[in-house]
Amino acid sequence: MSRRRLSSRKSTRRGTAKGGGFFRSAFFKRGLIASVIIFVALSGWFLWDMPGQDEIKPLEAKPSITVEASDGKVIARYGGIKGDVVDVKDLPPHVVAAVLAIEDRRFYQHIGIDLFGLARAMWVNVRQGGFVQGGSTITQQLAKNLFLTPDKTIRRKVQEALLAMQLDRQFEKDDILSAYMNRVYFGSGAYGIDAAARVYFDKSATELTLWEGAVLAGLLKAPSRYSPSASPERAAARAKTVISAMHDAGYLDEEKAEAALKADKVKVAGGNAGELPRYFADWVVGQVDDHIGATNEDLVVRTTLAPVMQLQAERKMKEVLAGMAKKDAPADDGPQAALVTLGEDGAVLALIGGRDYRESVYNRATQALRQPGSALKSFVMLAALEAGAEPDDRILDAPIIEGSYRPDNHDGKYYGEVTLTDALALSLNTATMRTLQKTGINGLIDVLQRLPFSQKFRPELATGLGAGETTLLELTASYAVIANGGYKIAPYAILEISTESGKKLYHHKQPEFTRVFSGAHIADLDKMLVQVVARGTAQGAQLSRGHVAGKTGTSQNYRDAWFIGYTDNLVTGVWMGRDDNQGMARVSGGGAPARWWRAYMNDAIGYSLPPFVTTFGRPSGGLFGFNDGGPEAVGGWGGDNGPVRATEDSSGFSSLLKYWSSSQDAPVKPDTAAPEYNR
């Protein structure tokens, strides 16, 4: 008995060894069943809502807006831009190679997912201690783009891999690559390689050079970071990384790679309009809805921007800012700067909203409300002329001894009895204050209300020295009223809006220009402003030829420095200052702003005006003569129905006409206290 039992036990042990008793055990069976259940559950979870190939997501690109300069050159694009559908077989080989080298070198070898690439990426990430390199193939990226949401979850990644393998089994590699390159986002609203080629280089994808292809391939990692429009230096560095990757992958030999790496700049479409037209384009796009209302159509907006003027304005700004450390601002780390050039009819021909759009998109030409300082004194004199004064009338320039507001002259000098022309040319604060008191603050407010200012100015004496606030655009437009002989204008920048198919939605029509100031008064003021440049505070703005007039402005503690001037047919305003409203290092309107204005306008006066600009015609035979008529389409520079004189009905200060000829030594009694303003 005992032997059989032993024998039995031995046979049992032998049976277990031979037949795998563990795998027949209940424990194993339960584990196997549980594993199958978990696998089925996970598979169901992964596959439950995985889309089929008939559920391709539509390409949800926003309606696009293409902004063009007056000559038709593209200066900016917004929204979703869709180009032509292209086949990789039609693309230059170096374009395809650039994408493969930087995105998926084993594209033609793997099965939709690249296990080697995934392992390599995991190893790099572990060594770097963070997420540095991704392992997604082009096929996976296409699967995500076609079918999935951008959620970063394990479930979504598994679905992406499964779909990628399915795509790889069912489609040719070239078809997968073509679909990817026609849908992937390249930044700046461009979806697909052809759209990107047109947005950044104004050409078809089939015409891309090696360098351009490398730039576009470099965008795929981070379109906004490596955008050649926003950051050309960063885009160039990224393109060199792509070129090196192409060499490493065997797509380029060493000679071609070295030649390509010598490039150090990215020249994008619109470069003929300078680097800063985005300030202008942003401002224009904000006006589109006002002209045509909301729309879902792709739009093309033709504007007034003159690329040659824009480019020259930018070049001269850089030169002046570079030289300011030695001339104006030895302790200054660099102020902001803005410029506006208008035709006499208000057409915006050039606009700079800041020194670097990449640093700040804030538009200091159209958005920044700043104190104009002495640039407002021209309108004090215009109010005086309307009240019956003459440019050669005399006024006392001496310290103000009464009242809480006692502005003094910028340089501390006083000249006694001076003409109104001298007071404006030398930007004398006390003489201007006495002029304003004799004219009356209501007269100044009446003048300001007829000019293109949207901001309300307070009826106080300090307004005459620039205590209010305005934008560079509006101040420049107000001087355009002087330049055109006294006609009301409004700045405009949009010539035409059409759909991408060519349907016209808006076309700018010139208004009938209304005279708001007497031609005689404007001619007198023009004489006075000529002297500001000839022998006054704006001598730094003197040009080599032609008619030049304008006014400097410097607010308290050098917070703002302006020069607004005009020639025979152009009006340009320049501003410098700090965004934090702190003072600059003795930067005055007659310094760097005037030099920038002169350097730019010496060239600008030689350019032909675009045909859409209405000119008002300065008469020959003298700077200040008059012809009958109005704007060019009607006649010459003068042509009013007699001088505009103040009446109770028109301005409410006719009683001051007699007061003007009274004693000019009366001290100013200001109506309010306000800061002191400089030249």
GROMACS .gro file of C-alpha atoms in nm, residues 71-298:
model
  228
   71ASP     CA    1   0.069   9.819  -5.568
   72GLY     CA    2  -0.092   9.480  -5.502
   73LYS     CA    3   0.196   9.329  -5.304
   74VAL     CA    4   0.083   9.116  -5.009
   75ILE     CA    5   0.187   9.267  -4.676
   76ALA     CA    6  -0.005   9.043  -4.433
   77ARG     CA    7  -0.247   8.751  -4.416
   78TYR     CA    8  -0.493   8.662  -4.142
   79GLY     CA    9  -0.718   8.362  -4.076
   80GLY     CA   10  -0.695   8.031  -4.258
   81ILE     CA   11  -0.523   8.038  -4.597
   82LYS     CA   12  -0.578   7.739  -4.826
   83GLY     CA   13  -0.356   7.688  -5.131
   84ASP     CA   14  -0.375   7.449  -5.423
   85VAL     CA   15  -0.371   7.074  -5.363
   86VAL     CA   16  -0.029   6.942  -5.464
   87ASP     CA   17   0.115   6.592  -5.512
   88VAL     CA   18   0.456   6.518  -5.364
   89LYS     CA   19   0.562   6.395  -5.707
   90ASP     CA   20   0.515   6.751  -5.836
   91LEU     CA   21   0.716   6.914  -5.557
   92PRO     CA   22   1.089   6.979  -5.585
   93PRO     CA   23   1.271   6.680  -5.431
   94HIS     CA   24   1.452   6.904  -5.182
   95VAL     CA   25   1.118   7.023  -5.037
   96VAL     CA   26   1.003   6.666  -4.970
   97ALA     CA   27   1.347   6.575  -4.838
   98ALA     CA   28   1.343   6.870  -4.595
   99VAL     CA   29   1.012   6.757  -4.446
  100LEU     CA   30   1.120   6.393  -4.418
  101ALA     CA   31   1.461   6.476  -4.272
  102ILE     CA   32   1.322   6.682  -3.987
  103GLU     CA   33   0.990   6.504  -3.929
  104ASP     CA   34   1.015   6.134  -4.021
  105ARG     CA   35   1.334   5.995  -4.176
  106ARG     CA   36   1.207   5.634  -4.180
  107PHE     CA   37   0.873   5.725  -4.338
  108TYR     CA   38   0.920   5.492  -4.636
  109GLN     CA   39   1.036   5.201  -4.415
  110HIS     CA   40   0.800   5.188  -4.115
  111ILE     CA   41   0.443   5.051  -4.092
  112GLY     CA   42   0.274   5.374  -3.989
  113ILE     CA   43   0.436   5.374  -3.646
  114ASP     CA   44   0.812   5.374  -3.601
  115LEU     CA   45   0.915   5.155  -3.308
  116PHE     CA   46   1.280   5.247  -3.353
  117GLY     CA   47   1.200   5.616  -3.363
  118LEU     CA   48   0.973   5.582  -3.061
  119ALA     CA   49   1.242   5.403  -2.863
  120ARG     CA   50   1.500   5.663  -2.963
  121ALA     CA   51   1.268   5.947  -2.856
  122MET     CA   52   1.198   5.779  -2.521
  123TRP     CA   53   1.572   5.734  -2.460
  124VAL     CA   54   1.645   6.099  -2.543
  125ASN     CA   55   1.363   6.217  -2.317
  126VAL     CA   56   1.488   6.003  -2.029
  127ARG     CA   57   1.841   6.134  -2.070
  128GLN     CA   58   1.721   6.494  -2.084
  129GLY     CA   59   1.484   6.451  -1.793
  130GLY     CA   60   1.183   6.583  -1.980
  131PHE     CA   61   0.989   6.581  -2.305
  132VAL     CA   62   1.240   6.686  -2.570
  133GLN     CA   63   1.164   6.466  -2.870
  134GLY     CA   64   0.840   6.318  -2.999
  135GLY     CA   65   0.796   5.981  -3.162
  136SER     CA   66   0.497   6.043  -3.386
  137THR     CA   67   0.540   5.958  -3.751
  138ILE     CA   68   0.398   6.161  -4.039
  139THR     CA   69   0.131   5.892  -4.076
  140GLN     CA   70   0.035   5.931  -3.709
  141GLN     CA   71   0.021   6.309  -3.747
  142LEU     CA   72  -0.203   6.269  -4.050
  143ALA     CA   73  -0.429   6.025  -3.862
  144LYS     CA   74  -0.464   6.278  -3.582
  145ASN     CA   75  -0.525   6.559  -3.830
  146LEU     CA   76  -0.786   6.362  -4.025
  147PHE     CA   77  -0.979   6.182  -3.755
  148LEU     CA   78  -0.893   6.276  -3.397
  149THR     CA   79  -0.908   6.559  -3.150
  150PRO     CA   80  -0.586   6.715  -3.020
  151ASP     CA   81  -0.638   6.568  -2.669
  152LYS     CA   82  -0.310   6.447  -2.518
  153THR     CA   83  -0.428   6.120  -2.358
  154ILE     CA   84  -0.306   5.759  -2.372
  155ARG     CA   85  -0.634   5.656  -2.532
  156ARG     CA   86  -0.598   5.911  -2.808
  157LYS     CA   87  -0.235   5.810  -2.871
  158VAL     CA   88  -0.332   5.442  -2.902
  159GLN     CA   89  -0.613   5.531  -3.143
  160GLU     CA   90  -0.366   5.741  -3.340
  161ALA     CA   91  -0.125   5.447  -3.370
  162LEU     CA   92  -0.399   5.205  -3.474
  163LEU     CA   93  -0.533   5.444  -3.737
  164ALA     CA   94  -0.180   5.511  -3.863
  165MET     CA   95  -0.116   5.143  -3.920
  166GLN     CA   96  -0.452   5.110  -4.094
  167LEU     CA   97  -0.371   5.402  -4.323
  168ASP     CA   98  -0.031   5.256  -4.400
  169ARG     CA   99  -0.187   4.922  -4.503
  170GLN     CA  100  -0.450   5.074  -4.729
  171PHE     CA  101  -0.272   5.366  -4.902
  172GLU     CA  102   0.047   5.429  -5.093
  173LYS     CA  103   0.322   5.613  -4.906
  174ASP     CA  104   0.321   5.901  -5.156
  175ASP     CA  105  -0.054   5.946  -5.109
  176ILE     CA  106  -0.013   5.961  -4.732
  177LEU     CA  107   0.270   6.215  -4.760
  178SER     CA  108   0.072   6.425  -5.009
  179ALA     CA  109  -0.233   6.430  -4.780
  180TYR     CA  110  -0.014   6.533  -4.486
  181MET     CA  111   0.157   6.817  -4.672
  182ASN     CA  112  -0.176   6.951  -4.799
  183ARG     CA  113  -0.335   6.967  -4.451
  184VAL     CA  114  -0.060   7.043  -4.201
  185TYR     CA  115  -0.052   7.391  -4.046
  186PHE     CA  116   0.247   7.615  -4.125
  187GLY     CA  117   0.146   7.922  -3.922
  188SER     CA  118   0.019   8.265  -4.029
  189GLY     CA  119  -0.312   8.106  -4.126
  190ALA     CA  120  -0.153   7.880  -4.390
  191TYR     CA  121  -0.286   7.525  -4.417
  192GLY     CA  122  -0.082   7.310  -4.654
  193ILE     CA  123   0.254   7.351  -4.825
  194ASP     CA  124   0.119   7.552  -5.120
  195ALA     CA  125  -0.060   7.802  -4.896
  196ALA     CA  126   0.257   7.839  -4.689
  197ALA     CA  127   0.465   7.899  -5.001
  198ARG     CA  128   0.226   8.173  -5.112
  199VAL     CA  129   0.196   8.333  -4.767
  200TYR     CA  130   0.566   8.348  -4.691
  201PHE     CA  131   0.728   8.363  -5.035
  202ASP     CA  132   0.450   8.467  -5.275
  203LYS     CA  133   0.506   8.167  -5.502
  204SER     CA  134   0.372   7.820  -5.570
  205ALA     CA  135   0.507   7.526  -5.368
  206THR     CA  136   0.642   7.383  -5.693
  207GLU     CA  137   0.880   7.682  -5.718
  208LEU     CA  138   1.034   7.664  -5.371
  209THR     CA  139   1.413   7.674  -5.342
  210LEU     CA  140   1.614   7.451  -5.110
  211TRP     CA  141   1.646   7.729  -4.851
  212GLU     CA  142   1.276   7.815  -4.868
  213GLY     CA  143   1.181   7.450  -4.837
  214ALA     CA  144   1.401   7.421  -4.528
  215VAL     CA  145   1.235   7.728  -4.376
  216LEU     CA  146   0.888   7.580  -4.427
  217ALA     CA  147   0.989   7.237  -4.298
  218GLY     CA  148   1.130   7.405  -3.990
  219LEU     CA  149   0.791   7.560  -3.916
  220LEU     CA  150   0.623   7.225  -3.852
  221LYS     CA  151   0.767   7.191  -3.501
  222ALA     CA  152   0.634   7.528  -3.377
  223PRO     CA  153   0.475   7.751  -3.646
  224SER     CA  154   0.446   8.065  -3.435
  225ARG     CA  155   0.790   8.038  -3.278
  226TYR     CA  156   0.974   7.989  -3.606
  227SER     CA  157   0.758   8.214  -3.823
  228PRO     CA  158   0.977   8.395  -4.079
  229SER     CA  159   0.737   8.689  -4.066
  230ALA     CA  160   0.750   8.736  -3.689
  231SER     CA  161   1.105   8.614  -3.622
  232PRO     CA  162   1.326   8.589  -3.933
  233GLU     CA  163   1.642   8.527  -3.726
  234ARG     CA  164   1.484   8.233  -3.543
  235ALA     CA  165   1.342   8.100  -3.871
  236ALA     CA  166   1.686   8.115  -4.031
  237ALA     CA  167   1.845   7.927  -3.741
  238ARG     CA  168   1.575   7.660  -3.760
  239ALA     CA  169   1.622   7.629  -4.138
  240LYS     CA  170   1.993   7.560  -4.083
  241THR     CA  171   1.895   7.281  -3.843
  242VAL     CA  172   1.681   7.134  -4.123
  243ILE     CA  173   1.968   7.162  -4.373
  244SER     CA  174   2.198   6.978  -4.130
  245ALA     CA  175   1.933   6.708  -4.082
  246MET     CA  176   1.906   6.667  -4.460
  247HIS     CA  177   2.281   6.614  -4.478
  248ASP     CA  178   2.279   6.366  -4.191
  249ALA     CA  179   1.995   6.172  -4.355
  250GLY     CA  180   2.179   6.155  -4.686
  251TYR     CA  181   1.951   6.389  -4.881
  252LEU     CA  182   2.226   6.648  -4.936
  253ASP     CA  183   2.594   6.601  -5.002
  254GLU     CA  184   2.842   6.803  -4.801
  255GLU     CA  185   2.902   7.062  -5.073
  256LYS     CA  186   2.534   7.146  -5.116
  257ALA     CA  187   2.476   7.147  -4.742
  258GLU     CA  188   2.762   7.390  -4.681
  259ALA     CA  189   2.639   7.618  -4.959
  260ALA     CA  190   2.288   7.619  -4.814
  261LEU     CA  191   2.415   7.688  -4.462
  262LYS     CA  192   2.579   8.010  -4.579
  263ALA     CA  193   2.236   8.174  -4.599
  264ASP     CA  194   2.165   8.382  -4.293
  265LYS     CA  195   1.843   8.566  -4.378
  266VAL     CA  196   1.486   8.477  -4.457
  267LYS     CA  197   1.329   8.710  -4.710
  268VAL     CA  198   0.953   8.678  -4.696
  269ALA     CA  199   0.684   8.811  -4.928
  270GLY     CA  200   0.601   9.173  -4.851
  271GLY     CA  201   0.963   9.249  -4.765
  272ASN     CA  202   0.951   9.523  -5.026
  273ALA     CA  203   0.721   9.705  -4.782
  274GLY     CA  204   0.963   9.678  -4.490
  275GLU     CA  205   0.948   9.477  -4.169
  276LEU     CA  206   0.684   9.679  -3.985
  277PRO     CA  207   0.373   9.696  -4.208
  278ARG     CA  208   0.197   9.459  -3.967
  279TYR     CA  209   0.115   9.762  -3.752
  280PHE     CA  210  -0.064   9.910  -4.052
  281ALA     CA  211  -0.222   9.577  -4.151
  282ASP     CA  212  -0.353   9.511  -3.799
  283TRP     CA  213  -0.514   9.854  -3.797
  284VAL     CA  214  -0.669   9.795  -4.141
  285VAL     CA  215  -0.813   9.453  -4.055
  286GLY     CA  216  -0.988   9.609  -3.756
  287GLN     CA  217  -1.183   9.832  -3.997
  288VAL     CA  218  -1.304   9.566  -4.241
  289ASP     CA  219  -1.627   9.484  -4.056
  290ASP     CA  220  -1.712   9.855  -4.041
  291HIS     CA  221  -1.710   9.866  -4.422
  292ILE     CA  222  -1.880   9.539  -4.517
  293GLY     CA  223  -2.012   9.381  -4.196
  294ALA     CA  224  -1.938   9.027  -4.083
  295THR     CA  225  -1.871   8.763  -4.348
  296ASN     CA  226  -1.746   8.406  -4.375
  297GLU     CA  227  -1.586   8.462  -4.714
  298ASP     CA  228  -1.213   8.487  -4.779
   0.00000   0.00000   0.00000
